[in-house]
mmCIF file of C-alpha atoms in Angstrom:
data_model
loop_
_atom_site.group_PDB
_atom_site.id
_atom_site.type_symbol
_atom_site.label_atom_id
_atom_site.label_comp_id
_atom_site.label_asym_id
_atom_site.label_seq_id
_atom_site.Cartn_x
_atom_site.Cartn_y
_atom_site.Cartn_z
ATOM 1 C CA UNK A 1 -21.632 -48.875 1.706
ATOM 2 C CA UNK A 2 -23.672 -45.710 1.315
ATOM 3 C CA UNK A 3 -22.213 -44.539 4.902
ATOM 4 C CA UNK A 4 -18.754 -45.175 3.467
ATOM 5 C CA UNK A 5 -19.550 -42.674 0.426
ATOM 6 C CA UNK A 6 -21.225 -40.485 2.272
ATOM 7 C CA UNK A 7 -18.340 -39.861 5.545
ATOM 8 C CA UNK A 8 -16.016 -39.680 2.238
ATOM 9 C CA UNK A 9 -18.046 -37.080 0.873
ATOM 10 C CA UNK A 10 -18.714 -35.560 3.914
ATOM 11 C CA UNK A 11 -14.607 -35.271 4.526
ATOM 12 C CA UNK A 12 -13.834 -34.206 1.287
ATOM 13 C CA UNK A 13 -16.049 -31.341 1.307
ATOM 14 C CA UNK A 14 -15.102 -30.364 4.664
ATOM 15 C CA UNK A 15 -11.280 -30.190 3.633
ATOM 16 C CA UNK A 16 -12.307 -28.247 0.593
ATOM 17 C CA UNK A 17 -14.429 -25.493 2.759
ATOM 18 C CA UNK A 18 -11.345 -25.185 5.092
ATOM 19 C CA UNK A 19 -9.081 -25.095 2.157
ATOM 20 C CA UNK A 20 -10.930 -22.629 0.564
ATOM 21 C CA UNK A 21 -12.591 -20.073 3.075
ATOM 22 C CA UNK A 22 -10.228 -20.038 6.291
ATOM 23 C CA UNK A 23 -7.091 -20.749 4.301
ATOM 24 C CA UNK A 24 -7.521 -18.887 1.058
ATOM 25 C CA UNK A 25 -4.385 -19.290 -1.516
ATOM 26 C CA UNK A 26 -2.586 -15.777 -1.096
ATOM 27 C CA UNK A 27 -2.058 -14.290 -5.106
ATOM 28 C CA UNK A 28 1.463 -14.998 -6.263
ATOM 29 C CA UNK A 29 2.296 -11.343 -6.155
ATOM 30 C CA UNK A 30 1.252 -11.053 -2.089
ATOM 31 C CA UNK A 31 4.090 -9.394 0.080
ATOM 32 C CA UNK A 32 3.988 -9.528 4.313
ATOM 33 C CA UNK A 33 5.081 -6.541 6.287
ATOM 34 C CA UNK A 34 6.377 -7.753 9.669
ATOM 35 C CA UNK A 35 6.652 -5.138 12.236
ATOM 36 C CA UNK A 36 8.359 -6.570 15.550
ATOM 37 C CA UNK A 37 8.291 -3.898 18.582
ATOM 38 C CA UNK A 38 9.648 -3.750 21.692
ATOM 39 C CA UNK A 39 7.957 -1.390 23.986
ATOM 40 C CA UNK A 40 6.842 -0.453 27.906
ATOM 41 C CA UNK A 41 2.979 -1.746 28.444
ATOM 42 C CA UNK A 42 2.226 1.361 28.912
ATOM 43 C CA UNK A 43 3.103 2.475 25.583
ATOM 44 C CA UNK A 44 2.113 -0.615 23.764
ATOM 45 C CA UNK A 45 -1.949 0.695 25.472
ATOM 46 C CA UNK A 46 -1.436 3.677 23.311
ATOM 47 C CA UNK A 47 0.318 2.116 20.346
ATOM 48 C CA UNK A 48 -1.710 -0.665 19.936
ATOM 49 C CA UNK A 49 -5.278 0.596 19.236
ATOM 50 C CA UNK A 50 -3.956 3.400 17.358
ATOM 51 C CA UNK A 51 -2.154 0.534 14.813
ATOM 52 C CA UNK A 52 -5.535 -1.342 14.963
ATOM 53 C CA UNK A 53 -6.714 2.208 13.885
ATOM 54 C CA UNK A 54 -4.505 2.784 10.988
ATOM 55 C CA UNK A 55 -5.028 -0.913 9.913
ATOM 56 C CA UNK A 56 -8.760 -0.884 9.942
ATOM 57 C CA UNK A 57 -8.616 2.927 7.890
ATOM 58 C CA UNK A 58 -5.969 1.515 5.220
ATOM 59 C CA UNK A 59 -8.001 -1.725 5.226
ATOM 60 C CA UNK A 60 -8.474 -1.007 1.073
ATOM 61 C CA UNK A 61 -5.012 -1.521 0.983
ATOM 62 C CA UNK A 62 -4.629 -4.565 2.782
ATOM 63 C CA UNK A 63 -5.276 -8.535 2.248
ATOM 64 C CA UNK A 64 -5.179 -9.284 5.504
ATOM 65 C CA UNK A 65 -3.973 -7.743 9.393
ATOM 66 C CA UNK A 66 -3.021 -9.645 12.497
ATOM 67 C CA UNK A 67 -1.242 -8.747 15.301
ATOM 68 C CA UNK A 68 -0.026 -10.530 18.776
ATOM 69 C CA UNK A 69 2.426 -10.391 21.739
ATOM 70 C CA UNK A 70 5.370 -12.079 22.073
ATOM 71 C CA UNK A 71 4.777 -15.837 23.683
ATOM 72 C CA UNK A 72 7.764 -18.305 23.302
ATOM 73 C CA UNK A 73 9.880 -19.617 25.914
ATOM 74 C CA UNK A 74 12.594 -20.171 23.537
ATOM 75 C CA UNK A 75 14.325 -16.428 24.988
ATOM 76 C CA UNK A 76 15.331 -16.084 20.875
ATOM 77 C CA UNK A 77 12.863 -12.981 20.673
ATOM 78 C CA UNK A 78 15.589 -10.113 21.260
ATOM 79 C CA UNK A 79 13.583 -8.334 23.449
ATOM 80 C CA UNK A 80 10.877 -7.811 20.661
ATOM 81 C CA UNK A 81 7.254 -7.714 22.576
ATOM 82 C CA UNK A 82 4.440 -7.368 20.052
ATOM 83 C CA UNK A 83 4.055 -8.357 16.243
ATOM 84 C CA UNK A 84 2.178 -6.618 13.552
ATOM 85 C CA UNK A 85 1.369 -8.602 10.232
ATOM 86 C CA UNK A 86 0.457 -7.151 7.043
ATOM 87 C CA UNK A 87 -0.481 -8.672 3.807
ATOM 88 C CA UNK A 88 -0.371 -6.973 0.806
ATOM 89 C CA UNK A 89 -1.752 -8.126 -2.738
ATOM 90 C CA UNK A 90 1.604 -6.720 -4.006
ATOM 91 C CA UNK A 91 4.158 -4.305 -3.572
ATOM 92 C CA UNK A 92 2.583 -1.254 -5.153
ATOM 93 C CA UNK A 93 -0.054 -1.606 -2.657
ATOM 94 C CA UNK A 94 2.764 -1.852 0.214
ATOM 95 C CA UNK A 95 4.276 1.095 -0.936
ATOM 96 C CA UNK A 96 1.220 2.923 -0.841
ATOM 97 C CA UNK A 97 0.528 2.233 2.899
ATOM 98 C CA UNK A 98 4.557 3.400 3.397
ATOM 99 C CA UNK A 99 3.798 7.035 2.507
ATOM 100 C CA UNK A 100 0.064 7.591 3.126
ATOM 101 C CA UNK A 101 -0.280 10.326 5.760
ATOM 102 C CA UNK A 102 -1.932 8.205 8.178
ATOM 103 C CA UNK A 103 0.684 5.775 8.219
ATOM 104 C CA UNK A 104 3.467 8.485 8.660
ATOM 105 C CA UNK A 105 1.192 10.028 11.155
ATOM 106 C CA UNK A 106 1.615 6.982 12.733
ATOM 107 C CA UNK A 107 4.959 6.895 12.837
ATOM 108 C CA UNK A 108 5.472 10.395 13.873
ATOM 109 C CA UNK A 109 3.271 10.347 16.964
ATOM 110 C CA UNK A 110 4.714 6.890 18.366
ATOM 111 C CA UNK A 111 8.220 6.108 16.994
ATOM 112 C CA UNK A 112 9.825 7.894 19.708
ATOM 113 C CA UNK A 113 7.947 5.330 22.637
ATOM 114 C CA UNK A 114 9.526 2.319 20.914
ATOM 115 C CA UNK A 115 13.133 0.572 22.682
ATOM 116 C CA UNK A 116 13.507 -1.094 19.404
ATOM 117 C CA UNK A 117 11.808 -2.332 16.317
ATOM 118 C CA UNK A 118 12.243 -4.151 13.196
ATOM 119 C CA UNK A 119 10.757 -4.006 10.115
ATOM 120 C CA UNK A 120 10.662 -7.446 7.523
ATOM 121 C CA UNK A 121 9.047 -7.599 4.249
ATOM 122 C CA UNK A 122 9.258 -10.167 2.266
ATOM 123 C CA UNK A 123 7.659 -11.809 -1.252
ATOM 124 C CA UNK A 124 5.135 -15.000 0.081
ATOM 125 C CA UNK A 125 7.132 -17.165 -1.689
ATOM 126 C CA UNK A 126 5.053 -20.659 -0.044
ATOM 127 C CA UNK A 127 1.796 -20.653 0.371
ATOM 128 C CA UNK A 128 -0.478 -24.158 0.330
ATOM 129 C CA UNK A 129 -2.811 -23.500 2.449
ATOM 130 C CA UNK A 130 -3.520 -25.957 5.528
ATOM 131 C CA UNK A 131 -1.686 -29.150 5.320
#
């Protein structure tokens, strides 16, 4: 019986120390900035550690950063190539990375290398944490 209490144990603990360290709840006020890009590889070996850059610089700013290149087979991805994901604890601190020089530098010195892009912010409205 004690093996039966203790795996129990064992399982809820484990649940709570995923729950709680690789999934943390996001605060109700947390906003994702989506940036979708479609751009030459070329490019994207400029524009990609220079993002990794600005992220890791405006990292006071930020809840979290992630970023990845287009894999689906589903051919729904417009072209789009690479991803950039934001999270903000709200939307002051979002608008604060919007006009801080080294974001606009940002901007300035690669906008013109991008075929397209799209931009997609949006209140985290659902957020439980692992299933």
């Amino acid at each position: 019986r004690w093996h039966f209490a203790a795996a129990a144990a064992a399982g809820a603990l484990a649940f709570w120390v995923r729950r709680s360290w690789i999934s943390p709840r996001l605060p109700s006020s947390a906003v994702r900035h989506v940036v979708l890009f479609k751009v030459e590889d070329a490019d994207a070996k400029q524009i990609i550690p220079a993002f990794d850059q600005m992220a890791r610089a405006l990292s006071h700013l930020l809840l979290s950063y992630e970023r990845g290149t287009q894999c689906s087979h589903e051919n729904l991805d417009k072209g789009l190539s690479h991803a950039f994901f934001l999270t903000f604890p709200d939307e002051a601190a979002r608008d604060k990375y919007l006009v801080h020089p080294l974001h606009e530098e940002f901007v300035a010195a690669h906008k013109k290398k991008l075929q397209d892009l799209c931009v997609f912010d949006y209140l985290v409205a659902h957020n439980q944490g692992p299933f």
